[in-house]
Coordinates of C-alpha atoms in Angstrom, one line a residue:
M1 CA 8.1 150.7 -39.4
G2 CA 7.9 153.0 -42.4
L3 CA 6.8 155.9 -40.1
S4 CA 10.3 156.5 -38.8
L5 CA 9.3 156.4 -35.1
K6 CA 8.9 153.1 -33.4
L7 CA 5.1 152.6 -33.2
V8 CA 2.6 150.2 -31.8
L9 CA -0.9 150.3 -33.1
F10 CA -3.8 149.9 -30.7
L11 CA -7.2 149.1 -32.3
H12 CA -9.2 150.8 -29.4
F13 CA -9.0 147.8 -27.0
L14 CA -7.5 145.6 -29.7
L15 CA -3.8 145.8 -30.2
V16 CA -2.5 145.3 -33.7
L17 CA 1.2 144.8 -34.3
G18 CA 1.4 142.8 -37.5
I19 CA 0.5 139.2 -38.4
G20 CA -1.7 136.9 -36.5
I21 CA -2.4 134.7 -33.5
N22 CA -5.9 134.3 -32.1
G23 CA -7.9 134.4 -29.0
V24 CA -6.8 135.8 -25.7
C25 CA -9.9 135.7 -23.4
G26 CA -9.5 137.1 -19.9
S27 CA -5.8 136.3 -19.4
I28 CA -2.6 136.7 -21.4
P29 CA -0.6 133.6 -22.3
S30 CA 2.9 133.4 -21.1
S31 CA 4.0 133.0 -24.7
S32 CA 2.5 136.3 -25.6
L33 CA 4.1 138.0 -22.6
R34 CA 7.5 136.7 -23.7
K35 CA 6.9 138.2 -27.2
I36 CA 5.9 141.5 -25.6
D37 CA 9.1 141.5 -23.6
G38 CA 11.0 141.0 -26.8
I39 CA 9.1 143.9 -28.4
N40 CA 9.8 146.2 -25.5
K41 CA 13.5 145.7 -25.8
E42 CA 13.3 147.6 -29.0
G43 CA 11.1 150.4 -27.4
P44 CA 10.0 152.8 -26.2
Y45 CA 7.2 153.3 -28.7
V46 CA 4.7 155.8 -29.7
G47 CA 1.2 154.2 -29.4
I48 CA -1.4 154.7 -32.1
I49 CA -5.0 154.1 -30.8
V50 CA -7.7 153.6 -33.4
P51 CA -11.4 153.2 -32.7
N52 CA -12.0 150.3 -35.2
S53 CA -10.8 148.5 -38.3
F54 CA -12.6 150.9 -40.6
E55 CA -10.4 153.7 -39.5
M56 CA -7.3 151.5 -39.1
N57 CA -7.3 150.1 -42.7
P58 CA -6.3 153.3 -44.5
L59 CA -3.2 153.4 -42.3
L60 CA -2.3 149.7 -42.9
Q61 CA -2.9 150.2 -46.6
S62 CA -0.8 153.3 -46.9
G63 CA 2.7 153.1 -48.2
S64 CA 3.9 154.9 -45.0
F65 CA 3.1 152.0 -42.7
V66 CA 5.3 148.9 -43.0
P67 CA 4.7 146.2 -40.2
H68 CA 7.8 145.0 -38.5
H69 CA 8.4 141.3 -39.4
N70 CA 9.0 140.4 -35.7
L71 CA 5.8 142.0 -34.3
P72 CA 2.9 139.6 -33.8
Y73 CA -0.8 140.3 -33.6
F74 CA -2.4 140.0 -30.2
D75 CA -6.2 139.9 -29.8
F76 CA -6.7 141.8 -26.5
S77 CA -10.4 142.6 -27.0
G78 CA -11.9 143.9 -23.8
I79 CA -8.6 144.7 -22.0
A80 CA -8.5 148.3 -20.8
T81 CA -6.2 150.9 -22.4
E82 CA -4.3 151.3 -19.2
L83 CA -3.3 147.6 -19.2
L84 CA -2.1 147.9 -22.7
L85 CA 0.0 150.9 -21.8
S86 CA 1.4 149.0 -18.8
L87 CA 2.3 146.0 -21.0
F88 CA 4.1 148.0 -23.7
K89 CA 6.9 150.5 -23.3
V90 CA 5.1 153.5 -24.6
K91 CA 6.3 157.1 -24.4
G92 CA 3.3 158.9 -26.0
V93 CA -0.1 158.2 -27.6
L94 CA -1.5 159.4 -30.9
H95 CA -5.3 158.8 -31.4
Y96 CA -7.1 159.3 -34.7
G97 CA -10.5 158.6 -36.3
I98 CA -13.7 160.2 -37.6
A99 CA -16.2 162.3 -35.6
G100 CA -19.4 164.2 -35.8
N101 CA -19.2 167.9 -36.2
A102 CA -20.8 170.5 -33.8
N103 CA -19.3 173.5 -35.5
P104 CA -21.3 174.7 -38.5
R105 CA -18.3 176.8 -39.7
L106 CA -16.4 173.6 -40.5
Q107 CA -17.4 170.9 -43.0
I108 CA -17.2 167.2 -43.7
G109 CA -13.6 166.2 -44.4
D110 CA -11.9 168.8 -42.2
V111 CA -9.6 167.3 -39.6
T112 CA -9.8 168.8 -36.1
I113 CA -7.1 168.8 -33.4
P114 CA -8.8 169.7 -30.1
Q115 CA -6.7 171.2 -27.3
F116 CA -9.0 169.7 -24.7
W117 CA -11.3 166.7 -24.4
A118 CA -14.2 166.0 -22.0
H119 CA -16.4 163.1 -21.3
T120 CA -19.9 164.6 -21.4
G121 CA -21.8 161.4 -20.6
L122 CA -21.5 161.4 -16.8
W123 CA -24.6 163.1 -15.3
N124 CA -26.2 163.8 -11.9
W125 CA -30.0 163.6 -12.6
Q126 CA -31.6 166.1 -10.3
R127 CA -34.7 165.4 -8.3
Y128 CA -38.0 166.8 -9.6
G129 CA -38.9 170.1 -7.9
D130 CA -35.3 171.1 -7.2
G131 CA -33.8 174.0 -9.0
A132 CA -30.3 175.3 -10.0
E133 CA -29.8 176.7 -6.5
D134 CA -30.5 173.5 -4.8
E135 CA -27.7 171.2 -3.7
L136 CA -27.3 168.0 -5.6
A137 CA -27.4 164.6 -4.0
L138 CA -24.0 163.7 -2.5
E139 CA -22.6 167.1 -3.5
S140 CA -21.6 167.9 0.0
N141 CA -19.5 164.8 0.1
G142 CA -17.5 166.0 -2.9
D143 CA -18.9 163.3 -5.2
Y144 CA -20.9 165.7 -7.5
T145 CA -20.7 169.3 -8.5
R146 CA -22.8 172.1 -10.1
D147 CA -19.7 173.9 -11.4
I148 CA -19.9 172.6 -15.0
G149 CA -23.6 173.3 -15.6
Y150 CA -26.7 171.5 -16.5
L151 CA -29.1 170.5 -19.4
R152 CA -32.8 171.2 -18.7
F153 CA -35.5 169.0 -20.1
S154 CA -38.9 170.5 -20.8
E155 CA -42.5 169.4 -21.0
F156 CA -42.0 165.8 -20.1
N157 CA -44.5 163.9 -18.0
N158 CA -45.6 160.4 -17.5
S159 CA -49.3 160.9 -18.2
T160 CA -50.8 158.9 -21.0
K161 CA -53.4 161.6 -21.6
C162 CA -52.7 164.7 -23.6
N163 CA -52.9 168.3 -22.2
I164 CA -53.1 167.2 -18.5
S165 CA -49.7 168.3 -17.4
S166 CA -46.7 170.0 -19.0
E167 CA -44.6 169.7 -15.9
N168 CA -40.9 169.0 -16.4
L169 CA -40.7 165.7 -14.5
L170 CA -37.3 165.0 -15.9
N171 CA -35.9 168.3 -14.5
N172 CA -32.2 168.9 -15.0
V173 CA -29.1 166.8 -15.6
W174 CA -25.9 168.2 -14.3
Y175 CA -22.6 167.4 -16.1
Q176 CA -20.0 165.8 -13.9
P177 CA -16.2 165.3 -14.1
E178 CA -14.7 161.8 -14.1
E179 CA -12.8 160.4 -11.1
I180 CA -9.2 159.4 -11.8
F181 CA -6.5 157.9 -9.6
P182 CA -3.1 159.1 -11.0
V183 CA -0.4 156.5 -10.8
D184 CA 2.5 158.8 -9.8
D185 CA 1.1 161.3 -7.4
G186 CA 2.5 159.4 -4.4
V187 CA -0.8 159.1 -2.6
P188 CA -2.4 155.6 -3.1
E189 CA -6.1 155.7 -3.9
Q190 CA -6.3 159.5 -3.8
R191 CA -9.0 160.4 -6.2
Q192 CA -8.9 163.5 -8.4
H193 CA -11.7 164.9 -10.6
A194 CA -11.1 165.7 -14.3
F195 CA -13.4 167.2 -16.9
W196 CA -11.5 169.2 -19.5
V197 CA -8.3 167.1 -20.2
P198 CA -5.6 168.9 -22.2
V199 CA -3.6 167.2 -24.9
N200 CA 0.2 167.4 -24.6
S201 CA 1.3 171.0 -25.1
H202 CA 4.4 169.9 -27.2
Y203 CA 2.3 167.7 -29.4
F204 CA -0.3 170.5 -29.8
A205 CA 2.4 173.0 -30.8
I206 CA 3.8 170.6 -33.4
A207 CA 0.3 170.1 -34.8
E208 CA 0.2 173.8 -35.9
R209 CA 2.7 172.8 -38.6
V210 CA 0.2 170.3 -40.0
E211 CA -2.5 172.9 -40.6
G212 CA -1.5 173.6 -44.2
L213 CA -1.7 169.9 -45.2
R214 CA -3.6 169.3 -48.5
L215 CA -6.4 166.8 -48.0
G216 CA -8.7 164.8 -50.2
G217 CA -12.1 166.4 -51.0
C218 CA -13.8 164.2 -53.6
V219 CA -15.3 160.7 -53.6
N220 CA -16.3 159.0 -56.9
G221 CA -16.7 162.4 -58.6
T222 CA -18.7 163.9 -55.7
C223 CA -16.7 166.8 -54.2
L224 CA -17.0 168.9 -51.1
P225 CA -17.7 172.7 -51.5
R226 CA -14.1 173.5 -50.6
P227 CA -10.9 171.6 -50.0
P228 CA -10.9 170.1 -46.5
M229 CA -8.5 171.7 -44.0
V230 CA -6.7 170.8 -40.8
V231 CA -7.6 173.1 -37.9
R232 CA -6.6 173.2 -34.3
V233 CA -9.8 173.8 -32.2
Q234 CA -10.4 174.4 -28.5
R235 CA -12.5 171.5 -27.5
G236 CA -13.8 168.0 -28.4
V237 CA -16.3 165.9 -26.4
S238 CA -17.1 162.2 -26.1
S239 CA -19.9 160.1 -24.6
N240 CA -21.7 156.8 -25.3
T241 CA -24.3 158.7 -27.3
F242 CA -24.5 158.9 -31.1
V243 CA -25.5 162.6 -31.6
D244 CA -27.8 162.8 -34.5
N245 CA -29.8 165.7 -33.1
R246 CA -29.4 169.3 -34.2
A247 CA -30.6 170.8 -30.9
Y248 CA -28.1 168.9 -28.8
R249 CA -25.3 169.5 -31.3
E250 CA -26.0 173.2 -31.0
F251 CA -26.1 172.9 -27.2
L252 CA -22.6 171.2 -27.2
N253 CA -21.2 173.9 -29.5
S254 CA -22.7 176.9 -27.7
K255 CA -22.3 175.8 -24.1
F256 CA -19.0 173.9 -24.4
N257 CA -17.5 175.4 -27.5
A258 CA -17.2 171.8 -28.8
T259 CA -16.3 170.9 -32.4
A260 CA -15.6 167.2 -32.6
I261 CA -18.1 164.8 -31.1
D262 CA -17.2 161.1 -30.8
M263 CA -17.3 158.1 -28.4
E264 CA -13.7 157.3 -27.7
S265 CA -11.3 160.2 -27.5
A266 CA -12.1 161.4 -23.9
A267 CA -11.6 157.8 -22.6
V268 CA -8.1 157.7 -24.2
A269 CA -7.4 161.2 -22.9
L270 CA -8.4 160.3 -19.3
V271 CA -6.3 157.2 -19.3
C272 CA -3.3 159.1 -20.6
L273 CA -3.9 161.8 -17.9
Q274 CA -4.0 159.1 -15.2
Q275 CA -0.8 157.5 -16.6
N276 CA 0.9 160.8 -17.1
M277 CA 1.3 159.9 -20.8
P278 CA 1.7 162.5 -23.6
F279 CA -1.4 162.4 -25.8
I280 CA -3.1 164.1 -28.8
A281 CA -6.1 163.2 -31.0
F282 CA -6.9 163.9 -34.7
R283 CA -10.5 163.7 -35.6
S284 CA -11.8 164.1 -39.1
L285 CA -15.4 165.3 -39.5
S286 CA -17.7 162.8 -41.2
D287 CA -21.0 164.6 -40.8
L288 CA -22.7 167.6 -39.3
A289 CA -24.4 166.0 -36.3
G290 CA -28.1 166.2 -36.6
G291 CA -27.9 167.6 -40.2
G292 CA -28.8 171.2 -41.2
S293 CA -26.8 171.9 -44.3
A294 CA -26.8 170.9 -47.9
L295 CA -24.4 168.1 -47.0
S296 CA -26.5 167.2 -44.1
N297 CA -25.6 163.7 -42.8
E298 CA -23.7 162.3 -45.8
A299 CA -21.5 160.2 -43.6
A300 CA -22.2 157.2 -45.8
T301 CA -20.6 159.0 -48.8
F302 CA -17.8 160.8 -47.1
A303 CA -16.8 158.6 -44.1
A304 CA -14.1 156.8 -46.0
L305 CA -12.7 160.1 -47.2
A306 CA -12.8 161.5 -43.6
A307 CA -11.0 158.4 -42.3
Q308 CA -8.3 158.8 -45.0
N309 CA -7.8 162.5 -44.2
A310 CA -7.3 161.6 -40.5
V311 CA -4.7 159.1 -41.5
D312 CA -2.9 161.7 -43.7
V313 CA -2.8 164.1 -40.8
L314 CA -1.5 161.3 -38.5
I315 CA 1.3 160.4 -41.0
S316 CA 2.3 164.1 -41.4
F317 CA 2.3 164.7 -37.7
T318 CA 4.4 161.6 -37.1
S319 CA 6.9 162.7 -39.6
L320 CA 7.3 166.0 -37.8
L321 CA 7.5 164.3 -34.4
S322 CA 10.2 162.0 -35.6
S323 CA 12.2 164.9 -36.9

């Protein structure tokens, strides 16, 4: 590998390690397991988790990444990250990609390194008529909580006639932590709740040294208002929602102090927390979620630049980590 450290590259739930074999569906062939055993003899590795091939290609095409000639390609589509981490001897996880931006003080092309990640897509939808002081369903069992806060809908009703009712029939949705079952706490099936998941403190400290990195700011003659920068931020959030809505973007920023908005990082963070695995994520901003600036939603123009900037930060961080 040209990145100095011994690395394995995870394409979200697809593991990429070099050249090709096809088609693992549901089970892993013994021949693949034997190859994995051979790979692990050269470990441990630092795992790189990438959301998709669009964000992976700039790394593969860079002069810094040289595939090991003995490392095969395994199609593990659909296999959970924790299984991949259990198959390979991994000592840390680096995650990178592009993200929507919830912080109007930053711009397209900036690469954010959040200290905490949360999954904001798990809700408890409150019954109509109940208020913030009313206990949620199953809250007394410890399944749900009002500690994080809620989002209130307004003026929604099921009437097909106008001006009959402006009652808020959708009421409130309360944000909930995820349940995890840590592998090394000594108590089998003892659940824990996690909302804000910290990245590895050592990794985050090293990331400060990347903040002065020079990044690309132009695409085919179209340049950003200022050179993009690398910045450590407090929080990033993920969910299975593509946020192209200014009001919700402003809500995430004002209530959670979130900057990067994506669909993957919190899942990786939660698995690494469960597995007690060091983790950090680099997310390059490809658009201001919901628009609202001169650059608005120009992800189609600048997404490739954002992906390349994320790769540049990954390579710089990896060089520091290996030294």
